[in-house]
PDB file of C-alpha atoms in Angstrom:
ATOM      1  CA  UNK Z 300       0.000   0.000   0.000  1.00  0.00           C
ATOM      2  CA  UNK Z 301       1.303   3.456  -0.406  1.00  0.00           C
ATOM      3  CA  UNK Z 302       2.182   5.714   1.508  1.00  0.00           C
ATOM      4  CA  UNK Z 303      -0.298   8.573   1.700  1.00  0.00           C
ATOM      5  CA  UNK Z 304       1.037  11.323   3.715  1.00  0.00           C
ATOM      6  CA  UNK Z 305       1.134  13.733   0.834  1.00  0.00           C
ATOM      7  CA  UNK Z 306      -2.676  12.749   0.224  1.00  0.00           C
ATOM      8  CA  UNK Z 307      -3.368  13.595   3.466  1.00  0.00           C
ATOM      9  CA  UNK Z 308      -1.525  16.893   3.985  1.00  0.00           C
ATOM     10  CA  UNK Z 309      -3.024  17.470   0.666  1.00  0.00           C
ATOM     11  CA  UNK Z 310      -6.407  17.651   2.054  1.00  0.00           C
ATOM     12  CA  UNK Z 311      -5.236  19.246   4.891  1.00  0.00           C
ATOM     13  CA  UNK Z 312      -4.233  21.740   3.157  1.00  0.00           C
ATOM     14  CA  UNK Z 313      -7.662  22.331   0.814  1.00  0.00           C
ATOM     15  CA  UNK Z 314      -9.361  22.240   4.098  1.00  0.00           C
ATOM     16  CA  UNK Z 315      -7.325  25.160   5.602  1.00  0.00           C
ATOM     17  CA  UNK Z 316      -7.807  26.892   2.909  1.00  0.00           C
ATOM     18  CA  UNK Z 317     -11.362  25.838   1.399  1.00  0.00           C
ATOM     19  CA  UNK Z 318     -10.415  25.654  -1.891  1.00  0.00           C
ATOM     20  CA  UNK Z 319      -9.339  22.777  -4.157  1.00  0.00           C
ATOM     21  CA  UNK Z 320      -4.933  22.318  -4.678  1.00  0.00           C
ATOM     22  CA  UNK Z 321      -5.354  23.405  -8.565  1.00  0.00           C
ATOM     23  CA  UNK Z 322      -6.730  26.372  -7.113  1.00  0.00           C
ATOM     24  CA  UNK Z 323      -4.887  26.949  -4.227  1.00  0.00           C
ATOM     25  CA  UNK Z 324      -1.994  26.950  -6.875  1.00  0.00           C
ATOM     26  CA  UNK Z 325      -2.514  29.485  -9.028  1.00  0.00           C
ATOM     27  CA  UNK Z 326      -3.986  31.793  -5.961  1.00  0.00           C
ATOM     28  CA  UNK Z 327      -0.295  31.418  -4.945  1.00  0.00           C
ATOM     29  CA  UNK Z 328       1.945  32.162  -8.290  1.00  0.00           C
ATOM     30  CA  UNK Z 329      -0.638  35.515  -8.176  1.00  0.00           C
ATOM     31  CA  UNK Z 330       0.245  36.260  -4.569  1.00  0.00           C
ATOM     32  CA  UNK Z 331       3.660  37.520  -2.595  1.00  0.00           C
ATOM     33  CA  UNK Z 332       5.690  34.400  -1.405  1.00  0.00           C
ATOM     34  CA  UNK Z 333       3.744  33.672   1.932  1.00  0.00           C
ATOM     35  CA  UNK Z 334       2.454  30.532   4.104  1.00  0.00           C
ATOM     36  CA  UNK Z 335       0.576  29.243   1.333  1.00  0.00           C
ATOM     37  CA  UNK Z 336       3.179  29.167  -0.880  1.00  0.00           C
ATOM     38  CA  UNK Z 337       5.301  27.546   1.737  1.00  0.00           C
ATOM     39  CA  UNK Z 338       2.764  24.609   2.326  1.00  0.00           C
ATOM     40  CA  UNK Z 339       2.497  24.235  -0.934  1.00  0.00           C
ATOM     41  CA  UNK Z 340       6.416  23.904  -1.877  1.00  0.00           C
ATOM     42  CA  UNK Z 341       7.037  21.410   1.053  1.00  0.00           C
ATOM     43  CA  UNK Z 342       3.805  19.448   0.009  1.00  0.00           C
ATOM     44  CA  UNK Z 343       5.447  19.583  -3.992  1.00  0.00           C
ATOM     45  CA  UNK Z 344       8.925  18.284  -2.359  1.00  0.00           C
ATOM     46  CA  UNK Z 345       6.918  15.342   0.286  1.00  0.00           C
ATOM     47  CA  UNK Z 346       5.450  14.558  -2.997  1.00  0.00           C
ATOM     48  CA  UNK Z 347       8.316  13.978  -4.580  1.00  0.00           C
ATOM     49  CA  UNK Z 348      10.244  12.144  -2.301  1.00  0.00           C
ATOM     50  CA  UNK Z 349       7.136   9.636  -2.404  1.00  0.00           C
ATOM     51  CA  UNK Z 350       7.372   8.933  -5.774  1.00  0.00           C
ATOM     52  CA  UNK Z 351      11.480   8.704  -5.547  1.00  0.00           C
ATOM     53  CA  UNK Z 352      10.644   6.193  -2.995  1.00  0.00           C
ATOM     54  CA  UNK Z 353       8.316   4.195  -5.217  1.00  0.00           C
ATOM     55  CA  UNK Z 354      10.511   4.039  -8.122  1.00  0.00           C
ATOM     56  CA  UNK Z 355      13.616   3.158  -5.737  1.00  0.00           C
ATOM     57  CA  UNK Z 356      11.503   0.376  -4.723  1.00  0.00           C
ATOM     58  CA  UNK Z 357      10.473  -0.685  -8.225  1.00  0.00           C
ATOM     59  CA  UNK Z 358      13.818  -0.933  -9.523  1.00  0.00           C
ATOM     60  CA  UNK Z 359      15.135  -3.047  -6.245  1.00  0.00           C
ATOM     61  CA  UNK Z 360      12.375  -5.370  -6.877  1.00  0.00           C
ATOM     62  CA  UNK Z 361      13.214  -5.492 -10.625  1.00  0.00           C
ATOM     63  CA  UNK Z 362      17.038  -6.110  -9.609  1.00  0.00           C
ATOM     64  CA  UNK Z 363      16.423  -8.703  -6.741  1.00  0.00           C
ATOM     65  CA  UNK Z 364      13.478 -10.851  -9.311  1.00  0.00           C
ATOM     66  CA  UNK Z 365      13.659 -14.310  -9.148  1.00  0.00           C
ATOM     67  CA  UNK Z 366      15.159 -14.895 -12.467  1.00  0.00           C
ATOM     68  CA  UNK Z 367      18.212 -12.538 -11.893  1.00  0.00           C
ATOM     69  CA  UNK Z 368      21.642 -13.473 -11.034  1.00  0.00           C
ATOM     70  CA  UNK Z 369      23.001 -11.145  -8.390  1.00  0.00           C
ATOM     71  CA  UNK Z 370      26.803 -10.543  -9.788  1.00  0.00           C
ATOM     72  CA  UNK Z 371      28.954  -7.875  -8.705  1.00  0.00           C
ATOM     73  CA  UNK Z 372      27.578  -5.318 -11.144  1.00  0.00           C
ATOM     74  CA  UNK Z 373      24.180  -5.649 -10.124  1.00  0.00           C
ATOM     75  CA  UNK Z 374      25.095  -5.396  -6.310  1.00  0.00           C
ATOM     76  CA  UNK Z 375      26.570  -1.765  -6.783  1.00  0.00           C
ATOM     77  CA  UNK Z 376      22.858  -1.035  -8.171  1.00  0.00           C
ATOM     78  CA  UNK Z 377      21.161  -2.899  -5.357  1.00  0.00           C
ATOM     79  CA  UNK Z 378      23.460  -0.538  -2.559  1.00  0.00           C
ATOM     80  CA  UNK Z 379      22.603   2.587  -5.201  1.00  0.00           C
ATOM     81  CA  UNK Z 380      18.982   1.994  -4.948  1.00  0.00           C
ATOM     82  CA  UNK Z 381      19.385   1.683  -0.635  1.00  0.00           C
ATOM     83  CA  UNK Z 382      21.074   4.665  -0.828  1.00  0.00           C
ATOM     84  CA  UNK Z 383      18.763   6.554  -2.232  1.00  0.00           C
ATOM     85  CA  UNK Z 384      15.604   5.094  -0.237  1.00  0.00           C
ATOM     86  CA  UNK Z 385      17.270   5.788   2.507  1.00  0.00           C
ATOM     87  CA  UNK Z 386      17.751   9.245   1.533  1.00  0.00           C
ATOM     88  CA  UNK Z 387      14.026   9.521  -0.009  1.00  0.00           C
ATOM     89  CA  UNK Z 388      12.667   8.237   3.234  1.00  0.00           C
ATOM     90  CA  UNK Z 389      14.535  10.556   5.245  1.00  0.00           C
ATOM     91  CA  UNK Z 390      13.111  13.624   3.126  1.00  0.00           C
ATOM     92  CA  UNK Z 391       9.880  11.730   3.543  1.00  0.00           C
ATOM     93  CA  UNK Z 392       9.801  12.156   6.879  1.00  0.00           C
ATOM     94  CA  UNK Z 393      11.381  15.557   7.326  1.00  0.00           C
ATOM     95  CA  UNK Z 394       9.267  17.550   4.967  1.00  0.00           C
ATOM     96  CA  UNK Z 395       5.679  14.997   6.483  1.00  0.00           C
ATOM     97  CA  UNK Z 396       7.024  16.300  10.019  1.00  0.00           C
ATOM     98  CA  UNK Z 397       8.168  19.766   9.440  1.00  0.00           C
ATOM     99  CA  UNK Z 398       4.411  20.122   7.317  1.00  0.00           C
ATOM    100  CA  UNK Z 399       2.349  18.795   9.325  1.00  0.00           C
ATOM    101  CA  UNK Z 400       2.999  20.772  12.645  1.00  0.00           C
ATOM    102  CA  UNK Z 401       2.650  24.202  10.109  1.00  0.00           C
ATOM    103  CA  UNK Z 402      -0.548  22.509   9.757  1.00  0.00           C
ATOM    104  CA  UNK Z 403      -1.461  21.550  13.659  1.00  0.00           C
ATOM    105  CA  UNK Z 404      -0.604  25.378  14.062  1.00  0.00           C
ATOM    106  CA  UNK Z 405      -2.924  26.945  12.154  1.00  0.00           C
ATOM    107  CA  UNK Z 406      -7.139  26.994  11.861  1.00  0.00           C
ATOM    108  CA  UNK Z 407      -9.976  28.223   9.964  1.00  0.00           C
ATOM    109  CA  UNK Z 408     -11.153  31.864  11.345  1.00  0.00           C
ATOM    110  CA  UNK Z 409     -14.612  31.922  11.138  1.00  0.00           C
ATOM    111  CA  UNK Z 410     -16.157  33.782   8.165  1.00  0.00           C
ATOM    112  CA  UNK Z 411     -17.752  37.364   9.272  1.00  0.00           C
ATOM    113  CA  UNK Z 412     -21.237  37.361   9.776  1.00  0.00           C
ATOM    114  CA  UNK Z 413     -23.253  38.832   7.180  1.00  0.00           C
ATOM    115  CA  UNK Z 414     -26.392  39.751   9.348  1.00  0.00           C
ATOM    116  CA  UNK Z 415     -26.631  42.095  12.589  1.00  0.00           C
ATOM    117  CA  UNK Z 416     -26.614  39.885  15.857  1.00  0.00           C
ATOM    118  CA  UNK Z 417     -30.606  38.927  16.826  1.00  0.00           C
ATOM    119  CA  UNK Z 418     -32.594  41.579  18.892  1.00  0.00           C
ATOM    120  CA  UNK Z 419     -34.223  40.101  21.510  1.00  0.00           C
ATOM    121  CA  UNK Z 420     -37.669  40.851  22.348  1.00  0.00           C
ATOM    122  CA  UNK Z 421     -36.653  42.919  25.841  1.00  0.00           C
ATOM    123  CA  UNK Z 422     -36.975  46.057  24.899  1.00  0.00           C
ATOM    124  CA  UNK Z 423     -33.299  47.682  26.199  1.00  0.00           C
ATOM    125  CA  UNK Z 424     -33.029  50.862  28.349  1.00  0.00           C
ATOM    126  CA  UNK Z 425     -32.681  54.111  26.583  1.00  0.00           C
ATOM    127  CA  UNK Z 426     -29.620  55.151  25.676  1.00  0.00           C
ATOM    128  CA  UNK Z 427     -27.316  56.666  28.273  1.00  0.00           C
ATOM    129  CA  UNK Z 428     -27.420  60.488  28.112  1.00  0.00           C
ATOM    130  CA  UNK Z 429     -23.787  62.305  28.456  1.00  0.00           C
ATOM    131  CA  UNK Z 430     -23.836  63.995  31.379  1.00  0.00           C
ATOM    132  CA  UNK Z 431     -24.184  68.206  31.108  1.00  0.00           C
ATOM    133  CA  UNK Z 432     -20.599  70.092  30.890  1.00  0.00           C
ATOM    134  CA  UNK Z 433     -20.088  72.145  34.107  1.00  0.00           C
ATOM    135  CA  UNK Z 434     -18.575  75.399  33.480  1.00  0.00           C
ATOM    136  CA  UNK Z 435     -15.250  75.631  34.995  1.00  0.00           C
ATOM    137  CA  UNK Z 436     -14.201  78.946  36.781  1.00  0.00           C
ATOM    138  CA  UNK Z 437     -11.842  80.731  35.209  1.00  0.00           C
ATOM    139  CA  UNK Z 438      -7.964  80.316  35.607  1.00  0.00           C
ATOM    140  CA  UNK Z 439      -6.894  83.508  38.350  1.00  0.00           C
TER     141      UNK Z 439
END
């Protein structure tokens, strides 16, 4: 099964901002660089890293298949493709970590009301009146 962090921070991210990605994408090339952009960026590079690791993985299985012979050659591409899981994973994991608590960090402000908060039926007291200016006595 995958791995669906990015999927997840994905939606994360659409829910933040109540928008779909595509959108949320070209709001950002429009816009100053800014958290959006920066969610956006790390999700693009988690992404990434994902797919590295699925192709990584891919290739090791193709190397390791039952009708291959395992010669000295194909070992230095068997440690290559470790190597750069390894690496893949540990981008993986930064960028899913480093994301995610942008993500715990931030929430939805309510939208403004549009209508007037309710009256209720108690009719309130008259306004206060300002009390009258005294005349001051005059500076001796």
């Amino acid at each position: 099964m995958p791995d669906l962090t990015s999927t997840e921070i994905a939606g994360r991210i659409e829910g933040l901002y109540g928008a779909p990605l595509t959108d949320l994408e070209a709001h950002a090339q429009d816009q100053p660089p800014g958290m959006l952009a920066a969610l956006l960026g790390s999700l693009t590079d988690l992404q990434l890293a994902e797919r590295n690791i699925d192709f990584q993985m891919a290739r090791l299985r193709e190397l390791t298949g039952p009708e291959r012979v395992i010669g000295s050659f194909e070992a230095g591409h068997l440690l290559d493709c470790a190597r750069r899981i390894t690496a893949s994973v540990a981008a993986r994991d930064a960028h899913s970590k480093a994301t995610t608590a942008v993500l715990q960090s931030l929430h939805r402000t309510p939208a403004p009301q549009d209508q007037a908060p309710a009256r209720t039926s108690v009719p309130s007291a008259s306004p206060a009146v300002p009390a009258p200016a005294t005349p001051s006595a005059p500076a001796r």
